[in-house]
Coordinates of C-alpha atoms and ligand atoms in Angstrom, one line a residue:
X401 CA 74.1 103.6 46.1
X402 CA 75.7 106.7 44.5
X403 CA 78.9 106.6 42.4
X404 CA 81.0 108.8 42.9
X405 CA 84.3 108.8 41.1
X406 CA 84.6 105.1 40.7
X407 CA 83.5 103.9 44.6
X408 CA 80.4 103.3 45.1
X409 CA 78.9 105.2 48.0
X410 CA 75.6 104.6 49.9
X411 CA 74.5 107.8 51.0
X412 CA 71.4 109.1 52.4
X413 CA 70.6 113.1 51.7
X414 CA 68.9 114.4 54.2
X415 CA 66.7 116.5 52.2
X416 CA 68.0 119.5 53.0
X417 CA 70.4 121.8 50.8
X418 CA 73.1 120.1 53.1
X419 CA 73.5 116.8 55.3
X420 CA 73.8 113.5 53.8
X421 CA 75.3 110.4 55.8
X422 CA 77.4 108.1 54.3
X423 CA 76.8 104.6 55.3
X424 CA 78.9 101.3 55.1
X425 CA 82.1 102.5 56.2
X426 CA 84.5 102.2 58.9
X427 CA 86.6 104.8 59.8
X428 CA 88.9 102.9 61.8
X429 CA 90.4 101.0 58.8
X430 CA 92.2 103.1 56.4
X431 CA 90.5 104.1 53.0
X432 CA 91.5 103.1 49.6
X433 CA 92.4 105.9 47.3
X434 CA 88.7 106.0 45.5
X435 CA 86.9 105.4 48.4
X436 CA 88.3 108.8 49.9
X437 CA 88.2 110.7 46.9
X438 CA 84.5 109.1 46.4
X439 CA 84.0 110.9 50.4
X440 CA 86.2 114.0 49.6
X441 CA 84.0 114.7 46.2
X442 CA 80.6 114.4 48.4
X443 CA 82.2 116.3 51.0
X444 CA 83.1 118.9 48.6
X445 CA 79.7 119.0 46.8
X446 CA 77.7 118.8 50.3
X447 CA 79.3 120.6 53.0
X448 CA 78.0 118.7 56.0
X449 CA 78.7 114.7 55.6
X450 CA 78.2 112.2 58.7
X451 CA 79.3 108.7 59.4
X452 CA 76.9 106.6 62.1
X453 CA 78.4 103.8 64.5
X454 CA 82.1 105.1 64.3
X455 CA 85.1 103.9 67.4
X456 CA 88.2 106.0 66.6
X457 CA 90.8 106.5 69.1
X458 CA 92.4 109.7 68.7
X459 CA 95.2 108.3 66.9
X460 CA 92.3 107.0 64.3
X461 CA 91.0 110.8 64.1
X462 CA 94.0 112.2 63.7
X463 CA 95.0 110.2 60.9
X464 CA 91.4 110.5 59.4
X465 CA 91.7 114.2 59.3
X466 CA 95.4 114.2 57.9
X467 CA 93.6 113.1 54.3
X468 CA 92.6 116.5 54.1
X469 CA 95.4 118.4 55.3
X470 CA 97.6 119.2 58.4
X471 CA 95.8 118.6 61.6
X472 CA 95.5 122.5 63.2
X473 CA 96.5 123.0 67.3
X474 CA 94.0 124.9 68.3
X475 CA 95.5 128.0 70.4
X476 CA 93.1 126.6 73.4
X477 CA 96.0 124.1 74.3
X478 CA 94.4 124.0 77.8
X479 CA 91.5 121.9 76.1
X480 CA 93.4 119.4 74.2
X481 CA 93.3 115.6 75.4
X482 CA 96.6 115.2 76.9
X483 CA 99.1 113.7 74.8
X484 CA 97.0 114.5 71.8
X485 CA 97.4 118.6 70.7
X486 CA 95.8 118.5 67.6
X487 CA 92.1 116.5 69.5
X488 CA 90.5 119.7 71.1
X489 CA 87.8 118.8 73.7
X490 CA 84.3 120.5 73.3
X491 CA 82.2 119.3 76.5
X492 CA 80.7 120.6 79.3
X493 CA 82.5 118.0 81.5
X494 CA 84.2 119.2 84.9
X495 CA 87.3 118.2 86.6
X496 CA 86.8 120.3 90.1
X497 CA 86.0 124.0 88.9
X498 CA 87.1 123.6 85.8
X499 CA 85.6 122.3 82.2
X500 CA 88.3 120.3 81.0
X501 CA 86.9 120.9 77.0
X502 CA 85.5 124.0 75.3
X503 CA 81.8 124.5 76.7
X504 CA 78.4 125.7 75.3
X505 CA 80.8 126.7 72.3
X506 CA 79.0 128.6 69.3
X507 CA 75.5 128.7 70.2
X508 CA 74.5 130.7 67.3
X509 CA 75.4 130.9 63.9
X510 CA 78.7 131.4 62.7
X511 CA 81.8 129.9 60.9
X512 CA 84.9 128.9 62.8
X513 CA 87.7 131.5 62.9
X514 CA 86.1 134.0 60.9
X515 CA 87.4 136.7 62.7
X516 CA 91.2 135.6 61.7
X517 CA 93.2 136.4 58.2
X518 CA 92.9 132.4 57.3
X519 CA 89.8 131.6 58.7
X520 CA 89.3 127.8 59.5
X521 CA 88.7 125.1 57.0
X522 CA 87.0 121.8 58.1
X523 CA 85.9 120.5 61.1
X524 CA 85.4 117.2 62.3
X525 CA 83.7 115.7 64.9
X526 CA 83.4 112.8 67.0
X527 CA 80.9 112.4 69.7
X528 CA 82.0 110.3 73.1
X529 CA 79.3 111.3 74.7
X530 CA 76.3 112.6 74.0
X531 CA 73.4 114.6 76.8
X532 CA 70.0 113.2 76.7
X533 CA 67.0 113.5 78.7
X534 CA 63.9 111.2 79.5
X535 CA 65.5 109.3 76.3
X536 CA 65.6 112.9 74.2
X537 CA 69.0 113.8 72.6
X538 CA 70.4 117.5 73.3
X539 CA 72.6 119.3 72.1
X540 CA 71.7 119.5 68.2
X541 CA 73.8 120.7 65.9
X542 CA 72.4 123.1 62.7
X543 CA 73.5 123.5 59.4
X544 CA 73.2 125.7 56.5
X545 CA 74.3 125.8 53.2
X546 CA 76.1 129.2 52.6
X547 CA 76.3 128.1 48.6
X548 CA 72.2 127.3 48.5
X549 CA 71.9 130.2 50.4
X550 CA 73.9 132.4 47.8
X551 CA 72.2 130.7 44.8
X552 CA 68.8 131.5 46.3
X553 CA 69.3 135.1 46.7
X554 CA 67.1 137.4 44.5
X555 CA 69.5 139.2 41.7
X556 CA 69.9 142.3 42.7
X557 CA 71.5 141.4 46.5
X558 CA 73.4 139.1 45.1
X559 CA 74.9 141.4 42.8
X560 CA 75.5 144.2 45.6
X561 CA 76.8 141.4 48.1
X562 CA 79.1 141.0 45.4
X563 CA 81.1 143.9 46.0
X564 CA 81.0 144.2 49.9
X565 CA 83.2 143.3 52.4
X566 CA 82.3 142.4 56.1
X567 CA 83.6 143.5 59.1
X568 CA 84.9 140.6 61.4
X569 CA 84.9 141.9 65.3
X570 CA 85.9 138.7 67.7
X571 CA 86.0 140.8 70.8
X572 CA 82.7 142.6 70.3
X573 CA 81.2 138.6 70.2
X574 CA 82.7 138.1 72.8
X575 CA 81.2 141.0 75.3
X576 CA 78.0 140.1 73.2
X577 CA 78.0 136.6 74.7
X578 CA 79.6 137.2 78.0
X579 CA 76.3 139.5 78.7
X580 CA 73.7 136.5 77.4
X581 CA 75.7 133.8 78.7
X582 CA 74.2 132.0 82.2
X583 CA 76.6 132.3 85.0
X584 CA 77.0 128.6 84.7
X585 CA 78.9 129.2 81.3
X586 CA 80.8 132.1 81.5
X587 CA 84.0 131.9 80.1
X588 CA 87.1 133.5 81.5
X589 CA 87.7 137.3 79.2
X590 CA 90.2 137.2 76.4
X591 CA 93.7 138.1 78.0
X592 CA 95.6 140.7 76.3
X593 CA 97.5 138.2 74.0
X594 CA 94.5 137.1 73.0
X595 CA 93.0 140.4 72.2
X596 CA 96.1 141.2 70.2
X597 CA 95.9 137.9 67.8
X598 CA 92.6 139.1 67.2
X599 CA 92.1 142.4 65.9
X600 CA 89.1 142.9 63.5
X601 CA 89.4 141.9 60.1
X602 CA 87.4 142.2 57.0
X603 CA 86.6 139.3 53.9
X604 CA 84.6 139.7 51.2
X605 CA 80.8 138.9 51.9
X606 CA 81.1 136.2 49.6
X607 CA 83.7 133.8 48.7
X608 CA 84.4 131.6 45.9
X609 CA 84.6 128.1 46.8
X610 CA 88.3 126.4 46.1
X611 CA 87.1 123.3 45.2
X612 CA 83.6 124.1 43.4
X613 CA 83.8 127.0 42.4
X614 CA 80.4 128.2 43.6
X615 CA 80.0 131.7 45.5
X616 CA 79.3 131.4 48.9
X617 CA 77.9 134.4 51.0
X618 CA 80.5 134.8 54.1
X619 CA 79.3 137.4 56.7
X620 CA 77.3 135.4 59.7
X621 CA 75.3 136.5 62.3
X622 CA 77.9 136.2 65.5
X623 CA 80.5 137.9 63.8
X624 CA 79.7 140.4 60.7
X625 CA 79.2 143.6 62.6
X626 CA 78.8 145.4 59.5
X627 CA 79.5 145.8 56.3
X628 CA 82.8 147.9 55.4
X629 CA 82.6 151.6 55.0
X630 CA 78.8 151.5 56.0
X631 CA 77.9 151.9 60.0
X632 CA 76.5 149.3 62.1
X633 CA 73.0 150.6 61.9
X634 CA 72.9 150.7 58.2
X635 CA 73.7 147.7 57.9
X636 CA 71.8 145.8 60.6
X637 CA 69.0 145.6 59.2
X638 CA 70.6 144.0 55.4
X639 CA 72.8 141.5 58.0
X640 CA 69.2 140.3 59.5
X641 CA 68.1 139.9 56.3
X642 CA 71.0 137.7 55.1
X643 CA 71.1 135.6 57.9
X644 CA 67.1 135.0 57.8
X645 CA 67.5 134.1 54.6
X646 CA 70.6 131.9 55.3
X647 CA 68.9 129.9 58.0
X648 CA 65.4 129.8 57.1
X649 CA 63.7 126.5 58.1
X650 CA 63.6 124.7 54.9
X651 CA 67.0 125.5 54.9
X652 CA 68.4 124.1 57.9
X653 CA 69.4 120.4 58.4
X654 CA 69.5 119.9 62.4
X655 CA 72.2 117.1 63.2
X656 CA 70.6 114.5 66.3
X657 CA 73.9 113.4 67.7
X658 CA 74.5 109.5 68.2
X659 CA 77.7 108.6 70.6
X660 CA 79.9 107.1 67.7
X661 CA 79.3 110.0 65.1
X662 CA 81.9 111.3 63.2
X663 CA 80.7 114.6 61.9
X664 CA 82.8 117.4 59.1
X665 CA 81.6 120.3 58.0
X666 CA 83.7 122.4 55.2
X667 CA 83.8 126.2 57.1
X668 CA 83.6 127.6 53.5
X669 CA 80.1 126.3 52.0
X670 CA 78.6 126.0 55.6
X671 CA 77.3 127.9 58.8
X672 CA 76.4 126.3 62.4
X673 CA 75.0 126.9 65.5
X674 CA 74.9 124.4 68.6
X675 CA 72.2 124.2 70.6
X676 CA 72.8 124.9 74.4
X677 CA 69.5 122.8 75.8
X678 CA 71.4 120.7 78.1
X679 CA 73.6 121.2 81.3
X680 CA 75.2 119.1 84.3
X681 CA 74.7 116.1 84.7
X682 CA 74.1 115.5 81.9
X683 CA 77.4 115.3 79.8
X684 CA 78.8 116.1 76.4
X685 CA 82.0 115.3 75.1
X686 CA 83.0 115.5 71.9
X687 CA 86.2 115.0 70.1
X688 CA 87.6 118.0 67.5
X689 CA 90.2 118.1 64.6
X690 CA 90.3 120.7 62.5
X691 CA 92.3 121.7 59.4
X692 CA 93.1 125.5 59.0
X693 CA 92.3 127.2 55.4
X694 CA 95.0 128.3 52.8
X695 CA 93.0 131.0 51.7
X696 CA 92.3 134.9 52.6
X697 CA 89.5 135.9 51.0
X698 CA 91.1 140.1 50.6
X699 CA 91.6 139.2 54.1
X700 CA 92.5 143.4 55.7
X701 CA 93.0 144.0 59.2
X702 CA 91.5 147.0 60.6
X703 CA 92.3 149.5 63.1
X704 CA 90.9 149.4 66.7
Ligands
FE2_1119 FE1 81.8 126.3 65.5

């Protein structure tokens, strides 16, 4: 048992710079004042925190994620579970033709909404359902600690990293991944109100964390294109760098899903990549709420 700001907390670390689960507790019910600030603190110091054995019904969810903030509506509104905006579907699921959630969503590394001015916050998770095969579990989730990684880096990046800013490019990802993507999950391309929501940005390479203070190195391997006022080919091979040394092994905790997980990763500290070993039938569906960031981290759009 940890305490943490009065409530005592049984956690288990994972071992990893990030990943503990927090065990005892059941989301359902609502939480006393130092029981959540006891989570929020873990949470804060963590990254990646996940509860085992959880039954929420969306209204649960929802009202779980409003202790952090205002529930986001993802722009996606296609995905939502009806009667339910702010619970985005991730799954691979169809109804006819058409996947009625997100599917085979960020299958490599990256923070959510990077590419935007206020780049998302936290994320939150709950798995329905949950692919397996011959009794393995598919579709891990990886995580990496973007403040570890920071901390670990020899002096002299760190110091220029300091003073960079990267360049954000969602529609570049995008053609990236509709060239690797298997038939079976292309996507439909971004219509021009999309494209126009989403011109490229830049954010400093690293960011100061709001709650801890610690620096946290920003650019990520799907969308950092490069690093501002430098081309592309100068710095690819500093970006491969970084994200090796962001996602090196020892640094990685890989999340084996359980249906009844409740999983929240804090978009600031963290990076993630979902694993993309599974397909029809067998099924993933996951429930999403998200809370957008306050923040804007020099935040400049660029021109085209
Ligand atoms: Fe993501």
């Amino acid at each position: 048992m940890d305490t943490v700001q009065g409530a005592r907390l049984d956690v288990r670390y994972s071992g990893k710079p990030v990943g503990a689960e927090v065990c005892g507790i059941d989301l359902s019910q609502h939480l006393d004042d130092s029981t959540f600030a006891a989570i929020k603190q873990l949470f804060d110091s963590n990254g990646m925190i996940f509860f085992r054995g959880q039954s929420l019904t969306p209204e649960q969810q929802i009202a779980f994620t409003a202790r952090f903030g205002t529930p986001d509506k993802h722009v996606r509104q296609e995905y939502a579970l009806p009667g339910y905006p702010q619970i985005h579907l991730i799954s691979n699921v169809k109804d006819g033709e058409r996947s009625i959630g997100s599917a085979y969503a960020g299958d490599d590394w990256h923070t959510d909404l990077c590419f935007m001015r206020k780049p998302a916050r936290y994320a939150f998770l709950h798995a329905i359902e949950v692919p397996t095969r011959d009794g393995k579990v598919l579709g891990d989730t990886c995580f990496a600690s973007t403040a570890h990684a920071y901390d670990t880096l020899d002096a002299e990046t760190r110091d220029w990293l300091d003073r960079q800013r990267g360049v954000f490019r969602y529609h570049r990802a995008q053609e990236r991944k509709q060239q690797q993507r298997a038939r079976d999950h292309a996507r439909p391309p971004l219509t021009a109100a999309q494209k126009a929501a989403t011109p490229d940005v830049s954010h400093d390479a690293v960011i100061t964390h709001p709650e801890t203070g610690r620096r946290c190195i920003y650019i990520n391997k799907t969308y950092t294109f490069s690093f501002e006022g430098m081309s592309e080919e100068d710095s690819a091979p500093i970006l491969k760098r970084l994200h090796e040394h962001i996602t090196r092994d020892e640094a990685v905790y890989t999340h084996k899903w359980q249906t009844g997980d409740i999983i929240m990763w804090d978009n600031y500290s963290t990076q993630h990549m979902a694993v993309g070993d599974y397909a029809l039938p067998q099924r993933r569906l996951m429930h999403r709420t998200a809370i957008c960031g306050v923040e804007e981290f020099g935040a400049r759009v660029l021109a085209e």
